[in-house]
C-alpha atoms as one frame of an Amber mdcrd trajectory, in Angstrom:
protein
 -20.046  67.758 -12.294 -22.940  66.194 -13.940 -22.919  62.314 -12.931 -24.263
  61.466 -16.229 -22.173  58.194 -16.815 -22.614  57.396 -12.673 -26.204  57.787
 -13.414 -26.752  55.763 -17.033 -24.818  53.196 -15.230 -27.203  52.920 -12.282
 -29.752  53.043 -14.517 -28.837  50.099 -16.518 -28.651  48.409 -13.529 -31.937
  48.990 -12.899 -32.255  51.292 -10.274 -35.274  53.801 -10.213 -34.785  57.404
  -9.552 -37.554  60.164  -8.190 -36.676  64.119  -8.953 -33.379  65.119  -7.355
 -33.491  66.882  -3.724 -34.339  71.002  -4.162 -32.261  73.214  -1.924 -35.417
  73.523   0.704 -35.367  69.451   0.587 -31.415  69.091   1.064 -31.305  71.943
   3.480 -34.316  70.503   6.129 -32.250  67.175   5.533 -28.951  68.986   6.628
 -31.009  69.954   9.919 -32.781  67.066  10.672 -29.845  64.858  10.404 -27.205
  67.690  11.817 -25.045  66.892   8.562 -23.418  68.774   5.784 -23.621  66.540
   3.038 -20.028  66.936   0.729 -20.520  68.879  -2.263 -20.546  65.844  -4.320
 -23.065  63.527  -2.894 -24.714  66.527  -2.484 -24.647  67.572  -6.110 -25.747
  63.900  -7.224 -28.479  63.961  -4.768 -29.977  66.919  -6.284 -29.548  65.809
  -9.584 -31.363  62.402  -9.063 -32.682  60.811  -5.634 -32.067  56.644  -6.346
 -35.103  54.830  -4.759 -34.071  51.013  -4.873 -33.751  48.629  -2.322 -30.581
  49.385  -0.846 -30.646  53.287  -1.186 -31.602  55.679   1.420 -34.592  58.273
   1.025 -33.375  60.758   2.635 -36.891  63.015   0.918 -38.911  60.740   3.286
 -39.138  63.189   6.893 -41.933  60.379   8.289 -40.314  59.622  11.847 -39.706
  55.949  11.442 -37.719  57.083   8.064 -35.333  59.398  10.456 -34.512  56.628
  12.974 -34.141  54.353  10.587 -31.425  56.725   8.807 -29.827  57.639  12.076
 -29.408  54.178  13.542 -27.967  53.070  10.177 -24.968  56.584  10.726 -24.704
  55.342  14.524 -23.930  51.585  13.890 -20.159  52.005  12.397 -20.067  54.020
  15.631 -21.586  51.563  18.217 -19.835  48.408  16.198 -16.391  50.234  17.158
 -17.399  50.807  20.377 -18.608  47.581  21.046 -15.573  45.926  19.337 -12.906
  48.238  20.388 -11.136  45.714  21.659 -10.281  43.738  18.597  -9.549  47.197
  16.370  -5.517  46.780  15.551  -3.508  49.879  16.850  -2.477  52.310  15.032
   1.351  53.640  14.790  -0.058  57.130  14.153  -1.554  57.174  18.061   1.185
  56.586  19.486   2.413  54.137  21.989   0.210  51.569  22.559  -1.299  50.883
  26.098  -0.734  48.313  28.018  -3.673  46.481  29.048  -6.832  45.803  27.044
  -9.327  48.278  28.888  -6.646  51.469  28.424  -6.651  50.419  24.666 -10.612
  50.264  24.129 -10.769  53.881  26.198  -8.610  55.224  23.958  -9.786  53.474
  20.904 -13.394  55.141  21.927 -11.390  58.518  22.564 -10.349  58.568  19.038
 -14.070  57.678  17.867 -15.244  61.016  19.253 -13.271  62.658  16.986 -14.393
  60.882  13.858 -15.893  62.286  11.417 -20.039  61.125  10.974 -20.360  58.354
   8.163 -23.306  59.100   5.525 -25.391  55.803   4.183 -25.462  55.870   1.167
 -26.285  52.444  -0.501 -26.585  49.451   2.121 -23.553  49.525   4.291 -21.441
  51.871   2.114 -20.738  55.207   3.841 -19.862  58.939   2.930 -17.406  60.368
   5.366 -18.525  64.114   6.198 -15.085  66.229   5.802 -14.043  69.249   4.206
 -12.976  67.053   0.686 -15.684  67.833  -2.275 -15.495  64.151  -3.129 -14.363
  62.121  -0.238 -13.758  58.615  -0.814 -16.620  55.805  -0.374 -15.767  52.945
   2.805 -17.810  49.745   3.050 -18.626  49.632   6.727 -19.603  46.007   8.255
 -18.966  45.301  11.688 -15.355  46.211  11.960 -14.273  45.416   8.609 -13.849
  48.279   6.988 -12.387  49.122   3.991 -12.395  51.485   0.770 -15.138  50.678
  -1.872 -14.182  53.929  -4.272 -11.416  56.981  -4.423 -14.780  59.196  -4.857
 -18.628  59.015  -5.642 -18.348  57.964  -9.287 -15.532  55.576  -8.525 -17.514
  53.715  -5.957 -20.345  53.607  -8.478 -18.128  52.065 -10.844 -17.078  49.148
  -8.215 -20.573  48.528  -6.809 -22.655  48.468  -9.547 -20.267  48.577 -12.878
 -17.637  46.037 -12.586 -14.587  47.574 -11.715 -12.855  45.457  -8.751 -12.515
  46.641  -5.036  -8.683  46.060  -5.601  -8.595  47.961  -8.649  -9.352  51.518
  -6.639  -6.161  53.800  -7.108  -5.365  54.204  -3.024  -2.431  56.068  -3.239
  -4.801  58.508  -4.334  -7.768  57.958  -1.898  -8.008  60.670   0.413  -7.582
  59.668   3.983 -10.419  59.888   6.588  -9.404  60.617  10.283  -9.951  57.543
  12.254 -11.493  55.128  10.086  -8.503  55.225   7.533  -6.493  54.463  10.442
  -8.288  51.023  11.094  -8.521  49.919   7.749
């Protein structure tokens, strides 16, 4: 996959580029971060690195760079945590507890099982799973909902037009957890 037409577009949008990641770069990422980036962010990322506002440098190891990164992957975490109690249950889990403080435990049980959530442009996350092109959520707060099918679909609704409500969903792949509380 090339992301030649994901990349013109970005680029007629303005947004600057540096060299993409080499393997050394992507795998000391990988460790740092205790990721596996899927194979096609990981693919674009090594073909170009975007540097606007709004992307993540994920070539920059200085320490404030690395919490910066990490608290922006924790805070779809801590925001459920923190508002577990106004998440809507899901049929798949089951029966629903009874009481308010059963349903945040096991709203935070579930959590811990969810896979991490990659930045990759402002609040717009990567999920890591075993998909070579997972789809693209839009993370904020506890609204949460699908911004593209894949990589160059998201592209395409961020920064080339194409509606939120446009994305094909029947054919979005579904994430465990965060699919269930969109």
């Amino acid at each position: 996959m090339s992301y030649e037409k994901s990349i013109n577009l970005l680029k007629a949008k303005g947004i600057e580029f540096e060299t993409g990641l080499t393997g050394v770069e992507m795998e000391k990422i990988e460790s740092t971060y205790k990721i596996e980036f899927p194979k096609s962010l990981k693919m674009f990322l090594m073909a170009v690195l975007p540097v606007s506002r709004g992307f993540y440098n994920w070539r920059n190891f200085d320490e404030d760079n690395i919490r910066f990164i990490k608290m922006v992957m924790n805070r779809p975490i801590e925001d459920v945590c923190e508002f577990a109690d106004e998440i809507y249950w899901c049929d798949d889990w089951g029966e629903e507890p009874e009481n308010e403080v059963d349903i945040c435990r096991a709203v935070r049980n579930k959590l811990k099982n969810a896979p991490i959530l990659l930045p990759i442009y402002g609040h717009r996350y990567m999920p890591v799973i075993s998909v070579d092109n997972p789809p693209v959520i839009s993370v904020h707060g506890i609204d949460i909902i699908y911004y593209g099918k894949d990589l160059e679909d998201y592209f395409e609704v961020e920064f080339g037009g194409k509606k939120q409500e446009a994305i094909c969903f029947e054919n979005v792949q579904p994430i465990s957890f965060w699919s269930d509380i969109i």
